[in-house]
XYZ file of C-alpha atoms in Angstrom:
442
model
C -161.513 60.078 70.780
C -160.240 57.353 73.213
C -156.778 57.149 74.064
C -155.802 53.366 74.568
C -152.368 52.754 75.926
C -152.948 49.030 76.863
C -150.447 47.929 74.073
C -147.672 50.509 74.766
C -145.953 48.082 76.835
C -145.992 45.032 74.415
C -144.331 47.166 71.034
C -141.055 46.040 69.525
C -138.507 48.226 68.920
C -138.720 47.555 65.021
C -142.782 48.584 65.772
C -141.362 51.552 66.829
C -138.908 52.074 63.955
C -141.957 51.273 61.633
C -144.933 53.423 63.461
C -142.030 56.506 62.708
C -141.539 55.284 59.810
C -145.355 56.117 58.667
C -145.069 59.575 60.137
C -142.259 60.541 58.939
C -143.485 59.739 55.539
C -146.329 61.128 55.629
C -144.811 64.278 55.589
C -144.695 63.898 52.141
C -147.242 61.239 51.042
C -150.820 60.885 51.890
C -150.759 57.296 51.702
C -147.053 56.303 52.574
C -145.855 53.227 50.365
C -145.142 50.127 52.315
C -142.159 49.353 50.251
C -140.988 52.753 51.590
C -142.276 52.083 55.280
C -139.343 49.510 55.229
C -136.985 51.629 53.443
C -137.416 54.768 55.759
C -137.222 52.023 58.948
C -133.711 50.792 57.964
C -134.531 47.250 59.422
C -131.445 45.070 59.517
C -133.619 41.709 58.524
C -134.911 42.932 55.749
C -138.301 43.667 54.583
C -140.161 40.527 56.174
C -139.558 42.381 59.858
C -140.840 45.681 58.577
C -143.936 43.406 57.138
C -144.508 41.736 60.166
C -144.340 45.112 62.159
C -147.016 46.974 60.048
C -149.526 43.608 59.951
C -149.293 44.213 64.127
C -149.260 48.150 64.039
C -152.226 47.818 61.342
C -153.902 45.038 63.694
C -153.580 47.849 66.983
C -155.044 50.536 64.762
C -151.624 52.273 65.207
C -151.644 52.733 61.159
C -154.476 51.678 58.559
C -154.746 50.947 55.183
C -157.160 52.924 52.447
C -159.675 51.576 50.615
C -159.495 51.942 46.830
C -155.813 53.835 46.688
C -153.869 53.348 43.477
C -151.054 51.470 45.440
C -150.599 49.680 48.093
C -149.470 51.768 51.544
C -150.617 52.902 54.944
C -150.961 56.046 56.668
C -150.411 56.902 60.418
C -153.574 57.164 63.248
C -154.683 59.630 65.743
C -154.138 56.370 67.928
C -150.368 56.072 66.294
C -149.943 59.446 66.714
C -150.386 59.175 70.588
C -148.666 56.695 71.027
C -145.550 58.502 69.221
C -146.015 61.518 71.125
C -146.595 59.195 74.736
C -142.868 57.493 73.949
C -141.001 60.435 73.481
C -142.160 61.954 76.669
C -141.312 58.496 78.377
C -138.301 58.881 76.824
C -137.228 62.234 77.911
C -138.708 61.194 81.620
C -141.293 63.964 81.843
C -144.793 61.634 82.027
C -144.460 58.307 84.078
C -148.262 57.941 84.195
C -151.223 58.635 82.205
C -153.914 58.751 84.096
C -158.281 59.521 83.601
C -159.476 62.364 81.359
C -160.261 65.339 83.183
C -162.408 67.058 80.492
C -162.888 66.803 76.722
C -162.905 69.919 74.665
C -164.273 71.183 71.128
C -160.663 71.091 70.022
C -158.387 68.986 72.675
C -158.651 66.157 75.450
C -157.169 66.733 78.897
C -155.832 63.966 81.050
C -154.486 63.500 84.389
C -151.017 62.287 84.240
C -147.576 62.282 87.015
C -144.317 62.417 86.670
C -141.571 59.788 87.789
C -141.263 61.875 90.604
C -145.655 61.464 91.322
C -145.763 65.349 90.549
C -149.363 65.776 89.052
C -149.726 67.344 85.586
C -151.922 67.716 83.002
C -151.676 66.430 79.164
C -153.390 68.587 76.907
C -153.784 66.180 73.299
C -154.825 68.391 70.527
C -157.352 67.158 67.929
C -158.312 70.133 65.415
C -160.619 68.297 62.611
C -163.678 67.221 64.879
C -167.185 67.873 63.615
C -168.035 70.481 65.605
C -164.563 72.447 64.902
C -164.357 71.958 61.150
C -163.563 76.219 60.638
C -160.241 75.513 62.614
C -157.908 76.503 59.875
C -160.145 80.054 58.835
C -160.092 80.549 62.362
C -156.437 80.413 63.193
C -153.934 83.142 60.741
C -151.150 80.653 61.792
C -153.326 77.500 59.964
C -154.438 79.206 56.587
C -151.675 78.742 54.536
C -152.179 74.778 55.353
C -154.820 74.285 53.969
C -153.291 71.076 52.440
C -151.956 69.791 55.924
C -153.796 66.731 57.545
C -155.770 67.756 60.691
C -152.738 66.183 62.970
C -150.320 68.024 60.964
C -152.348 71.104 62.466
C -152.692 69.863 66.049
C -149.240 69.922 66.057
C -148.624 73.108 65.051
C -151.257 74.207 67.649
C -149.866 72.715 70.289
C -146.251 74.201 69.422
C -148.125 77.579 69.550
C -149.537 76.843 72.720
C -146.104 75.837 74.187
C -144.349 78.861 73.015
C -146.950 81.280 73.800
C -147.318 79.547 77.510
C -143.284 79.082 78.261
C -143.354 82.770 77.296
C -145.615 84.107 79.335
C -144.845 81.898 82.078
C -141.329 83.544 82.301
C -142.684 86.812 82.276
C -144.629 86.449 85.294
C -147.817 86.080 83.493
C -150.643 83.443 85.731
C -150.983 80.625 83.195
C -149.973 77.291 83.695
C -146.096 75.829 83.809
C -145.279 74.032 80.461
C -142.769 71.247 81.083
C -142.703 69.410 77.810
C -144.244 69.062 74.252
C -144.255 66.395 71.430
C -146.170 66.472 68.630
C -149.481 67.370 69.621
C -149.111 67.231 73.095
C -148.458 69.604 75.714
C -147.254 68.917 79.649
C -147.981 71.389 81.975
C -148.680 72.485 85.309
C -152.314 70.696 87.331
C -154.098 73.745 88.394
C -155.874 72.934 91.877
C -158.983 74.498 91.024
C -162.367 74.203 88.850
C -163.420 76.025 85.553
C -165.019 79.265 85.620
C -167.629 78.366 84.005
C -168.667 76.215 87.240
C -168.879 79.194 89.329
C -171.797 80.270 91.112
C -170.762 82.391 93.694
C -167.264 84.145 94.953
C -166.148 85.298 98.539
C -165.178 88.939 96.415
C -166.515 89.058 92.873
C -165.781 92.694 92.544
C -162.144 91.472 92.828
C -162.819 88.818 90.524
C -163.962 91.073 87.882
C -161.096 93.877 88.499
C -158.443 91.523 88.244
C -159.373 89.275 85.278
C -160.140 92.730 83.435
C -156.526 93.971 84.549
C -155.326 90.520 83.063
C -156.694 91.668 79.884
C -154.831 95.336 79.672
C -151.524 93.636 80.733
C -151.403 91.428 78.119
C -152.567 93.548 75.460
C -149.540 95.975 77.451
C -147.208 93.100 76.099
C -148.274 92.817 72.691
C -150.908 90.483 72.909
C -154.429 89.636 73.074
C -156.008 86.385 73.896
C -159.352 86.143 71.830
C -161.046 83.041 73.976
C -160.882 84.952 77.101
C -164.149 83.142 78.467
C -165.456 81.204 81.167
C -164.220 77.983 79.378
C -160.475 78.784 79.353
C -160.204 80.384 82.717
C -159.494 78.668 86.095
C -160.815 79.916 89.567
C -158.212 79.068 92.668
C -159.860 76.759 95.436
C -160.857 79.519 98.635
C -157.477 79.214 100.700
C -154.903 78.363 97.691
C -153.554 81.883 97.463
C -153.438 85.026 98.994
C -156.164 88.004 97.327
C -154.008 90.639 98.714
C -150.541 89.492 96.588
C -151.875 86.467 94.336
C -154.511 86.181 91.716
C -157.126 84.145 91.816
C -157.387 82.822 88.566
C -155.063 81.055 86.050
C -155.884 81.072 81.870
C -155.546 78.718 79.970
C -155.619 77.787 75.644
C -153.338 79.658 73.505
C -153.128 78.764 70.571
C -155.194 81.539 69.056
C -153.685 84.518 70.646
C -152.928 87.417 68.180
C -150.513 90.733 68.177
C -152.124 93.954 69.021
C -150.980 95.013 65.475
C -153.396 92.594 64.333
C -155.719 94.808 62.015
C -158.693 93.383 63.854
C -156.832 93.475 66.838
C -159.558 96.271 68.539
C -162.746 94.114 67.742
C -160.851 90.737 69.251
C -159.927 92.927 72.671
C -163.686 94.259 72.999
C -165.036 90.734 72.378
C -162.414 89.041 75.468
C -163.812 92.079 77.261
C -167.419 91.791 76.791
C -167.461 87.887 77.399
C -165.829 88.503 81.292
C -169.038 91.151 81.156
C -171.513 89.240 79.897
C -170.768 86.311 82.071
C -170.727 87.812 85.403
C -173.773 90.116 84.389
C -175.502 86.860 84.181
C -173.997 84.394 86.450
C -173.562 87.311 89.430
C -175.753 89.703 88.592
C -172.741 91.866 88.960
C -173.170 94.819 85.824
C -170.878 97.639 87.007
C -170.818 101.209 85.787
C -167.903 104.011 84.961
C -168.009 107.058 87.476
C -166.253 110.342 86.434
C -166.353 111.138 90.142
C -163.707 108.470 90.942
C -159.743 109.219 90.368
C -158.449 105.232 90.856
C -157.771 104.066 86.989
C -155.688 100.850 88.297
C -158.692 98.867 87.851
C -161.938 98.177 86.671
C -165.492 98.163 88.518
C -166.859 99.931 91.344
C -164.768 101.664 93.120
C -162.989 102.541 89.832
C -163.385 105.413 87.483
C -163.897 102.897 84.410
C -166.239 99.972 84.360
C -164.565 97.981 81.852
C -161.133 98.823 79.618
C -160.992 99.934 76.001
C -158.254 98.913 73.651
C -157.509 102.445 72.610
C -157.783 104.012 75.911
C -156.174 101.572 77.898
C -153.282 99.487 76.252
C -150.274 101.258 76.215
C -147.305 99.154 74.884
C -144.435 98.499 77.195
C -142.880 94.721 75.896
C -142.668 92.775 72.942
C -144.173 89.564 73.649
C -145.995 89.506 70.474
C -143.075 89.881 68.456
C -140.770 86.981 70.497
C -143.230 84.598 69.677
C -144.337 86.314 66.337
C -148.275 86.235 66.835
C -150.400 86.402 64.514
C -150.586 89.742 63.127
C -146.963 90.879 64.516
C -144.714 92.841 61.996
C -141.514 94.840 62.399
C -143.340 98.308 63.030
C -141.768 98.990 66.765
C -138.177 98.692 64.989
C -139.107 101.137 62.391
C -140.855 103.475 65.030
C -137.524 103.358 66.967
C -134.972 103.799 64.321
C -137.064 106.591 63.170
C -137.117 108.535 66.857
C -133.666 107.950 66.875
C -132.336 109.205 63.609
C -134.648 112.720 64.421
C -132.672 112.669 67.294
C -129.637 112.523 65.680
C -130.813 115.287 63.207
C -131.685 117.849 65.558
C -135.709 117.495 65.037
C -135.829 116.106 68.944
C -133.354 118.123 71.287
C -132.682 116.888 74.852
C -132.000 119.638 77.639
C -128.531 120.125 76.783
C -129.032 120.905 73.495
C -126.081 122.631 73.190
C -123.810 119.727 73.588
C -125.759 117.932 71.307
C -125.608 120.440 68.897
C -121.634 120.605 69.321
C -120.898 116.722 69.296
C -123.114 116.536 66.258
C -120.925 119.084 64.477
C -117.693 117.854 65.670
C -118.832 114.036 64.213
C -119.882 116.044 60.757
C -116.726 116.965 61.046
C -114.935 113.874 60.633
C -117.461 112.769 58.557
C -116.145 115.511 55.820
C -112.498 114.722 56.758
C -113.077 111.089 56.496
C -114.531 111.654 53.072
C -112.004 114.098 52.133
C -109.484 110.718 52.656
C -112.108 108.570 50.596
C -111.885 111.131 47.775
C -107.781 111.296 48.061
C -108.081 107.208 47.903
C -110.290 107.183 45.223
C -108.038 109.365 43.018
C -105.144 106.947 43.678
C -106.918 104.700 42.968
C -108.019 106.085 39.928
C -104.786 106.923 38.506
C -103.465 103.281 39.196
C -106.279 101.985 37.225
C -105.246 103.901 34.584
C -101.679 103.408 34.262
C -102.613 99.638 34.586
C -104.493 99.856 31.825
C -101.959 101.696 29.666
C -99.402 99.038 30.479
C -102.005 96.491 29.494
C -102.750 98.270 26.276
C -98.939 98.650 25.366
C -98.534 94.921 26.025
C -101.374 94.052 23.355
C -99.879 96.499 20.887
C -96.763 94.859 21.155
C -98.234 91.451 20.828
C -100.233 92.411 17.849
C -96.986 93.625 16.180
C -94.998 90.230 17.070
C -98.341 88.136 15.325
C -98.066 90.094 12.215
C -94.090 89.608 11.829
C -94.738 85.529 12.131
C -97.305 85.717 9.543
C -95.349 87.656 7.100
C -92.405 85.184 7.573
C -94.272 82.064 7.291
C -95.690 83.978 4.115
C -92.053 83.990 3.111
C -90.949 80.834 3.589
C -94.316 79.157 2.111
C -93.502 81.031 -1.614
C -89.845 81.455 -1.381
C -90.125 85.062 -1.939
C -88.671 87.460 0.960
C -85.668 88.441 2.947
C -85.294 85.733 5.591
C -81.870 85.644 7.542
C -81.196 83.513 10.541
C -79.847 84.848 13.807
C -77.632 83.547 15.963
C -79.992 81.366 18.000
C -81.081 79.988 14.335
C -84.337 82.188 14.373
C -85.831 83.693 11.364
C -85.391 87.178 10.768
C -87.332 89.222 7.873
C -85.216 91.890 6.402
C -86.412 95.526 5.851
C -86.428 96.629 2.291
C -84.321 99.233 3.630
C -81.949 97.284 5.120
C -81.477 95.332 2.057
C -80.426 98.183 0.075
C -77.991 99.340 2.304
């Protein structure tokens, strides 16, 4: 898909207003009314400007208008959607220039671009939904519960994978590219000064090569994670010169998106394919098909010269971060933090003793301890407490009793007065008293 920014330049602000307008409400509508378009765009002159501004969006391609829908409306491009993502960056000063594209991919394009300082970088445009790339959404855990979502709906929630999983990693000292911004579904980052794996035909030290992108592998999966489109395609060789073999790798990845926990439940098969396509490639690019020997001791990496040719997930990942779980990959779940509460509470219970097990033993009976005293004071409360509940409630009760009584002595003097019949007396403050029988016969 070409990406035309010729008419960037020569949009109004109410275009502007009205292009977010469409996205915004197509959020919620397929097909976004155009008597909404003006309503969501809050233009001060009144529907005839928002009019105007989607007959030019409409004209640019920016929006279009379906055939045969029940009502008239509009629904945002991929060319609109560019455009949206373009500004904000412009906005925020992190692209100045948009340059050629550098490669087209099964799932994004990649451009040249500079900031306003002429740094280079790269813009990465998703576009999930192309013909070749239809199984997108079966093929990504984060994309199958949207299956309703419009293919840019999904690119953007790619490339907001992409940009977590690569700020992430980039802060942990991982060799992937530098993200500096994102918008929508488009992703800033870092120009890499070299050429695609794929390209290569021969390297100064291959061996080296092959150690280090399989050590790559094992850290990663060390942090939680495991790439699954660790290929030729999505990994960068360094220029000869650029770095330094003895402290710097020479190789950065690249693409994301797809990247799953190792408590994935196919997180094993996922590892040994990453692993097998770094094998098959330089098996038959380089000829280069290396063996495990028992006879060698050195485990810290893979090859000749190593005891192991190539890692295995069981053997070789041994958790020591939680990078999976920061960025929630797919597949991540709260296991860790049960695993750790539960070695802690056996520790607290005696069923794990450190050396001075003594101690332990003491400070664990001196907390029991107040433990019992502290409920011994619960119990003493809850007694109180008890006892106050019940005198409450005989005061309550003596109160109703009393009421009860007072009802019945009105009703038996209103009986009086209503059929003349009765004992009634007046007290001093002129209120009817009912005489006793008693009393009457004394």
């Amino acid at each position: 898909m070409k990406l035309d920014t010729t008419h960037m330049r020569y949009l109004t602000n109410d275009d502007w207003k009205v292009l977010t307008a469409v996205e915004l409400g197509s959020r919620n509508h397929e097909i976004v009314p155009t008597k909404m378009i003006g309503q969501i765009a809050s233009l001060k002159s009144g529907m005839g400007s928002a009019n105007k501004a989607i007959s030019d969006l409409a004209k640019l391609n920016l929006i279009s208008k379906m055939r045969n829908a029940k009502y008239d409306g509009y629904r945002i491009t991929y060319n609109g959607f560019d455009y949206l993502a373009l500004k904000s960056m412009y906005t925020r000063n992190s692209l100045d220039f948009l340059g050629t594209t550098i490669g087209v991919g099964k799932e994004s394009d990649i451009y040249s671009a500079e900031d306003k300082n002429t740094n280079q970088r790269v813009l990465k445009i998703h576009r999930l939904g192309r013909v070749s790339f239809r199984t997108v959404k079966n093929n990504r855990d984060y994309l199958r519960n949207k299956q309703t979502g419009s293919w840019m709906y999904l690119s953007r929630l790619a490339a907001g994978k992409e940009y977590e999983f690569m700020n992430i990693l980039y802060d942990n000292g991982f060799t992937v590219p530098r993200p500096y911004d994102y918008s929508r579904h488009c992703v800033l980052m870092e120009r890499i000064i070299g050429y695609p794996m794929r390209q290569l035909r021969e390297h100064y030290n291959h061996k080296l090569l092959y150690s280090q992108l399989m050590q790559f592998i094992v850290k990663l999966g060390n942090n939680g994670l495991i790439h699954c489109d660790f290929n030729e395609y999505n990994i960068m060789i360094k220029d000869d010169g650029t770095y330094d073999p003895e402290t710097e790798l020479g190789f950065i990845v690249i693409d994301f998106p797809q990247c799953i926990s190792i408590e994935h439940p196919d997180a094993d098969f996922y590892f040994k394919r990453d692993v097998e396509c770094i094998r098959r490639f330089f098996s038959r690019r380089l000829k280069y098909d290396p063996k495990s020997d028992s006879t060698m001791l050195d485990t810290d990496g893979f090859g000749d010269g190593y005891k192991y040719a190539y890692p295995v997930f069981k053997r070789d990942v041994k958790r020591i971060g939680d990078l999976d779980i920061q960025v929630k990959a797919s597949g991540y779940n709260k296991k860790l933090d049960r695993e750790l509460e539960s070695a802690v509470q056996s520790m607290r219970t005696g069923d794990i003793l450190s050396d001075d097990e003594d101690e332990d033993q003491d400070d664990e009976a001196e907390y029991e301890d107040d433990e019992n005293e502290e409920e011994d004071e619960d119990n003493d409360d809850e007694e109180d407490y008890e006892d106050y509940e019940d005198d409450d409630f005989s005061d309550f009760n003596s109160d109703n009793d009393d009421q009860e009584d007072l009802e019945e002595e009105n009703e038996r003097i209103i009986e009086a007065l209503s059929s003349g019949v009765g004992n009634l007396k007046m007290d001093k403050l002129g209120n009817y008293i009912l005489e006793d029988e008693e009393d009457e016969k004394k």
